[in-house]
Short mmCIF file of C-alpha atoms in Angstrom, two decimals:
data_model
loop_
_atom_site.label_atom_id
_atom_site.label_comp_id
_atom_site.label_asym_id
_atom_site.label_seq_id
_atom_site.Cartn_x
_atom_site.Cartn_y
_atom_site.Cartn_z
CA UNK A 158 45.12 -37.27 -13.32
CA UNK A 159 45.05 -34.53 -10.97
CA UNK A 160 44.55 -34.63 -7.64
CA UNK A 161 40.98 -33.41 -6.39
CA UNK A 162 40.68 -31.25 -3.32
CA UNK A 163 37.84 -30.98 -1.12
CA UNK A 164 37.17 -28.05 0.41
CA UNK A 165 35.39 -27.66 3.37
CA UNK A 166 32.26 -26.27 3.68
CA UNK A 167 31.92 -22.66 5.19
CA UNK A 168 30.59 -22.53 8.52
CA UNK A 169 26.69 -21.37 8.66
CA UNK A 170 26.02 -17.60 9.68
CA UNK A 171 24.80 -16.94 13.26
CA UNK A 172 21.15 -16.51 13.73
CA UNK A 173 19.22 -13.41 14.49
CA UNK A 174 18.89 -15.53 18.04
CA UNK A 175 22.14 -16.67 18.72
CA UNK A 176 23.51 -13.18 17.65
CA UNK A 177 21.43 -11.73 20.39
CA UNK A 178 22.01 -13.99 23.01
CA UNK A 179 25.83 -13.78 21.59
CA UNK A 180 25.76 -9.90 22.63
CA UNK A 181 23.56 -9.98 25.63
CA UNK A 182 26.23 -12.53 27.09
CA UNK A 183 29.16 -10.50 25.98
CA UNK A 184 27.23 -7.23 27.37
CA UNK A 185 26.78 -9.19 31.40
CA UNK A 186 30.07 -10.54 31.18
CA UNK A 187 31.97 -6.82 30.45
CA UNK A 188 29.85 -5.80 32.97
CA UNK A 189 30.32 -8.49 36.10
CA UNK A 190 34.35 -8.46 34.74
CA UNK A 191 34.53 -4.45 35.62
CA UNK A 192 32.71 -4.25 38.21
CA UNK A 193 35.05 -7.63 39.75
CA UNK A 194 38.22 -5.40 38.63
CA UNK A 195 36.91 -2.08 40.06
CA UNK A 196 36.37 -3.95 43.58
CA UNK A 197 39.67 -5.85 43.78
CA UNK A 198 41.39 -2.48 42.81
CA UNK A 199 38.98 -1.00 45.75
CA UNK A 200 39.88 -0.27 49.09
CA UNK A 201 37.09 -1.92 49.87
CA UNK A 202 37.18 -5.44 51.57
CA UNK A 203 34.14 -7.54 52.66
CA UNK A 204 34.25 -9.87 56.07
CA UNK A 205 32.70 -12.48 57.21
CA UNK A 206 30.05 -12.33 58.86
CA UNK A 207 29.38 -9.22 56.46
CA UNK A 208 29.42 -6.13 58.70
CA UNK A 209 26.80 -3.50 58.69
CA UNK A 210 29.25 -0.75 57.24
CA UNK A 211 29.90 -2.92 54.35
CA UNK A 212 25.99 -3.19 53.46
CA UNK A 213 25.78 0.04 52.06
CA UNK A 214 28.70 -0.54 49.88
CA UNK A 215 27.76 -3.83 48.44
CA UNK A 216 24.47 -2.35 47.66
CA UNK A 217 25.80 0.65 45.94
CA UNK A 218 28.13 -1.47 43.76
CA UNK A 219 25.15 -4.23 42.78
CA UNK A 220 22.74 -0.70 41.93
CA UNK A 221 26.10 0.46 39.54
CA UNK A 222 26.11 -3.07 37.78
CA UNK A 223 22.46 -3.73 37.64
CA UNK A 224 21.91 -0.09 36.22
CA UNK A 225 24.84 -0.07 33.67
CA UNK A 226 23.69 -3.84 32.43
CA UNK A 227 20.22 -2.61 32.22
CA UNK A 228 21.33 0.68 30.14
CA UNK A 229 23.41 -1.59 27.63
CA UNK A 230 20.74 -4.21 27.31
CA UNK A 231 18.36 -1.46 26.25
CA UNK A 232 20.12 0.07 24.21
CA UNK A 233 20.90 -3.62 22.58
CA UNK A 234 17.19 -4.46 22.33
CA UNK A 235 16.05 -0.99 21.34
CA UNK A 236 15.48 -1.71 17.40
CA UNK A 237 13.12 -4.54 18.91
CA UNK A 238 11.02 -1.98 20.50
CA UNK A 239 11.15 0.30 16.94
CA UNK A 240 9.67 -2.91 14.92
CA UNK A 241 7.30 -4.01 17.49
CA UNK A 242 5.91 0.28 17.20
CA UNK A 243 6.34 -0.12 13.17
CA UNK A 244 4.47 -3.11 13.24
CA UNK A 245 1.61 -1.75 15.34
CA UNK A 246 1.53 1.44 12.94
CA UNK A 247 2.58 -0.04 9.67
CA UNK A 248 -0.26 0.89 6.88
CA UNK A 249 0.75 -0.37 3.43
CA UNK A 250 -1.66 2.41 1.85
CA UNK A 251 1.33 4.91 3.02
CA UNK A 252 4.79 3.22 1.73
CA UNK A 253 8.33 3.96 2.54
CA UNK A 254 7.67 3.93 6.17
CA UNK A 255 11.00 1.22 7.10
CA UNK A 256 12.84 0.75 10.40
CA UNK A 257 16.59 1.84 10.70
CA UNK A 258 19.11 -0.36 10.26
CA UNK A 259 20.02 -0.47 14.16
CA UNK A 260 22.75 -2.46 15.91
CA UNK A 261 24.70 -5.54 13.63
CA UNK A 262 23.30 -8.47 15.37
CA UNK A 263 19.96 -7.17 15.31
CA UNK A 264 20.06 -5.82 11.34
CA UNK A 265 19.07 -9.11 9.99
CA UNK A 266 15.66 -9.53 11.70
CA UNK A 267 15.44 -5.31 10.45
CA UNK A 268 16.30 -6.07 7.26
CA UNK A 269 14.06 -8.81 6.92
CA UNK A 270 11.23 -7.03 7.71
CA UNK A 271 11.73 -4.49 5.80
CA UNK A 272 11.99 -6.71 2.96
CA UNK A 273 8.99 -8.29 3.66
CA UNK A 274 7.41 -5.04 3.74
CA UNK A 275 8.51 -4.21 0.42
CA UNK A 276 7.29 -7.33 -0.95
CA UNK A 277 3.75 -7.06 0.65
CA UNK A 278 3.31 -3.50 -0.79
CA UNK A 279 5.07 -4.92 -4.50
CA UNK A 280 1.95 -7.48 -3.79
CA UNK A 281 -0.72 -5.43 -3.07
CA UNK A 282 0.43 -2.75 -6.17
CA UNK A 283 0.34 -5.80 -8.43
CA UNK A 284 -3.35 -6.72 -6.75
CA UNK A 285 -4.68 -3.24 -7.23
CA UNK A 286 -3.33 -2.84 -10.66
CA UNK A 287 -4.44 -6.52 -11.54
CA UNK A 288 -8.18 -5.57 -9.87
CA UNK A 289 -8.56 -2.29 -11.41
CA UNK A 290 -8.06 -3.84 -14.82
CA UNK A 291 -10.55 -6.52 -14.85
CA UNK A 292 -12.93 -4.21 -13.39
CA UNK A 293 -12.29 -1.69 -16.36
CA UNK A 294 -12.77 -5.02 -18.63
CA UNK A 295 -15.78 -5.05 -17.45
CA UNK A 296 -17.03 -1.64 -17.43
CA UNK A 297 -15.87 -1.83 -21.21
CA UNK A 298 -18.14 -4.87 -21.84
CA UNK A 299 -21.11 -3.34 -20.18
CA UNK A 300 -20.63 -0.31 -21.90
CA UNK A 301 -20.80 -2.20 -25.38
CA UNK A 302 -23.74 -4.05 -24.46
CA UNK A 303 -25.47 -1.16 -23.82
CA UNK A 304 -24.28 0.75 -26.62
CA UNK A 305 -24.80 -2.21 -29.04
CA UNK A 306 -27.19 -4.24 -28.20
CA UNK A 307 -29.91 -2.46 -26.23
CA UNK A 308 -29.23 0.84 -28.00
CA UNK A 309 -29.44 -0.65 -31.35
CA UNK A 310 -32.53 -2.30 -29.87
CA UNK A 311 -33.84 1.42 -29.01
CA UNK A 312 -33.07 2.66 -32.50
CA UNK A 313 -34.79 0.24 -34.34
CA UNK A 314 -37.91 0.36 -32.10
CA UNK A 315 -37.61 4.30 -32.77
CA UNK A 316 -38.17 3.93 -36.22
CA UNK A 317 -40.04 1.15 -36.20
CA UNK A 318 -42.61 3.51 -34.39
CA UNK A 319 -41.62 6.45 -36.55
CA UNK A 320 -42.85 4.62 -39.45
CA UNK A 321 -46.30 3.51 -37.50
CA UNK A 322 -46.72 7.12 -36.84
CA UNK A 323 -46.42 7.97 -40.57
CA UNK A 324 -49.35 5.80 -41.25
CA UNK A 325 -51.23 6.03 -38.28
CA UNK A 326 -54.87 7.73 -38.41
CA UNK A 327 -54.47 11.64 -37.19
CA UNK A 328 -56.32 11.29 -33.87
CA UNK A 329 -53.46 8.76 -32.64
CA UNK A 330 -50.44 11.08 -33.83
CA UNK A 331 -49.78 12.85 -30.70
CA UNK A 332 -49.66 9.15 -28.43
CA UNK A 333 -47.32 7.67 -30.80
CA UNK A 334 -45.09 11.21 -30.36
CA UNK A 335 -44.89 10.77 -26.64
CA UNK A 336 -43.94 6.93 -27.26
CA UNK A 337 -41.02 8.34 -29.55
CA UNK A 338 -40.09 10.73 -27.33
CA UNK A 339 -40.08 8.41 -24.44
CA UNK A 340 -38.06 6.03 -26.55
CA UNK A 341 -35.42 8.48 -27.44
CA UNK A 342 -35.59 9.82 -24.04
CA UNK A 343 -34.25 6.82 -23.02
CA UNK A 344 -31.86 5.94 -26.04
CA UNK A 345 -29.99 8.75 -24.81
CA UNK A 346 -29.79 7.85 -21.32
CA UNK A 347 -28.51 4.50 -22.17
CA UNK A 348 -25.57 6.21 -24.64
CA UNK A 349 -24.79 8.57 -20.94
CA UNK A 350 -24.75 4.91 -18.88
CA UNK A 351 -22.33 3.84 -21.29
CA UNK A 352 -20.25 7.05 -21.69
CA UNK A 353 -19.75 7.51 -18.17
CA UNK A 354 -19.24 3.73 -17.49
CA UNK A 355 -16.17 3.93 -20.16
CA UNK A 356 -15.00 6.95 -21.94
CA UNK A 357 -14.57 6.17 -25.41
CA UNK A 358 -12.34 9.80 -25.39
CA UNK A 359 -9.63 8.95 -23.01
CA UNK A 360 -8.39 6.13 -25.54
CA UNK A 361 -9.33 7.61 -28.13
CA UNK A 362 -7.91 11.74 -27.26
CA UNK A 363 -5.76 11.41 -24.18
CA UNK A 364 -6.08 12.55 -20.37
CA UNK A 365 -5.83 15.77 -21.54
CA UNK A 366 -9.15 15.99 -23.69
CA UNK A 367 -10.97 13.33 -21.30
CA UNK A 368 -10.16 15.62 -18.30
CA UNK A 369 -11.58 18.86 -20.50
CA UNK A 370 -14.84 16.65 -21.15
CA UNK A 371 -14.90 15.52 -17.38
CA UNK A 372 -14.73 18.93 -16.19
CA UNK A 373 -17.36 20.20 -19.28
CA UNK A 374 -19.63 17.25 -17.92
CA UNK A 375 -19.92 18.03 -14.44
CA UNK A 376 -20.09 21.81 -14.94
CA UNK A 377 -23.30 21.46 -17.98
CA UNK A 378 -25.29 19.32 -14.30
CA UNK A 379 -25.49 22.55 -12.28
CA UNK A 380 -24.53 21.40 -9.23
CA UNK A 381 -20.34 21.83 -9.06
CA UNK A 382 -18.42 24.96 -10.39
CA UNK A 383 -15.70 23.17 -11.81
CA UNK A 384 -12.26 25.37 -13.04
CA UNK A 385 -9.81 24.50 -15.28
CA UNK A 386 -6.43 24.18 -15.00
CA UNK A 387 -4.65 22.18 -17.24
CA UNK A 388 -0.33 22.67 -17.67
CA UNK A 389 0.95 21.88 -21.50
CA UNK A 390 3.13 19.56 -22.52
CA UNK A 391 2.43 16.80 -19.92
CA UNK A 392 4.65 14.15 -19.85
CA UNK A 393 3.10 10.51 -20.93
CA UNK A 394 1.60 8.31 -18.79
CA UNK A 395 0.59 4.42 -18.58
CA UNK A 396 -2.63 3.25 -19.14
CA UNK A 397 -3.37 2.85 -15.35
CA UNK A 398 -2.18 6.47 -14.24
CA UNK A 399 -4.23 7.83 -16.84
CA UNK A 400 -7.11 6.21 -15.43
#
């Protein structure tokens, strides 16, 4: 038999935390250690009772510590201030708006958020594309209920009436005309509901010809001046982009 080893398991990775506190430590302690060698290699001495003289100097040494530990701190906890101002500003309608990578113990709570910003806008492409097709599902199924079922309706009650007319005594001719036309008046408005809730011609001719009838559409109503520009040789698109 041969002789198992066990390995030991790798230690776990430092926190986003315990990195920062890691380097915020390391940061005051570089700090207090120079400014303790840059006094003991100072003229400078310190009695007891402190003298007056020596106030001035112990206060311009604490200002040089304080002031280069707050400058280093900053510049530690600067990518903190960059997400909190992407997180105030972030609009997932605009993508590709990220935070920089920044300093190595702070990259993993950047990184993180920027990976959860990917995901929400991955989400909410999904949701819109997911939406936008069941409301097209239904546009489609109105538009076939209108088109089959109350315009078939409209047809036969147009000819149904056509044939009345055809038998109907002279003086009542011209009231069964209006009812036609009122009936095929509105025949056709149902076929325009249903047109312009689905175009039959994008599936059926491409963006290219359903664009051409869009534009044909709203220029034949009066109240746009609509011009054409169309390149050749577009490339193809999905379903969605199309629409």
């Amino acid at each position: 038999m041969r002789d198992a080893v066990a390995t030991a398991p790798e230690p776990p990775g430092r926190t986003p935390a315990q990195a920062l506190f890691r380097r915020l430590f390391v940061i005051n302690a570089l700090v207090f250690a120079a400014g303790t060698f840059v006094l003991a290699l100072s003229p400078a001495t310190v009695s007891s009772p402190v003298l007056l003289t020596e106030i001035p100097v112990l206060l311009i040494g604490l200002a040089l510590i304080l002031a280069a530990n707050a400058f280093l701190v900053r510049a530690s906890l600067a990518p903190l201030t960059s997400l909190t101002a992407l997180m105030r500003r972030v609009d997932l309608l605009h993508t590709h708006d990220r935070l920089p990578a920044g300093n190595r113990d702070l990259r993993g709570v950047t990184d993180t958020f920027n990976q959860m910003l990917d995901r929400l806008e991955e989400e909410r492409s999904v949701a819109s594309a997911q939406a936008l097709a069941a409301q097209e599902a239904e546009r489609g199924r109105i538009a076939r209920e209108l088109h089959d079922e109350i315009g078939q309706s409209l047809t036969v009650a147009l000819l149904a009436l056509k044939r009345v007319r055809d038998r109907a005594p002279a003086e009542l001719a011209d009231e069964l005309g209006h009812a036609q036309e009122a009936i095929r008046t509105s025949l056709d408005e149902v076929r325009q509901v249903a047109h312009r809730l689905r175009p039959g011609v994008l599936e059926d001719l491409g963006l290219t010809s359903a664009l051409t009838a869009l534009a044909t559409d709203l220029s034949q109503t009066g109240t746009v001046e609509v011009t054409r520009r169309l390149a050749p040789g577009l490339p193809p698109l999905s379903s969605e982009v199309e629409l």
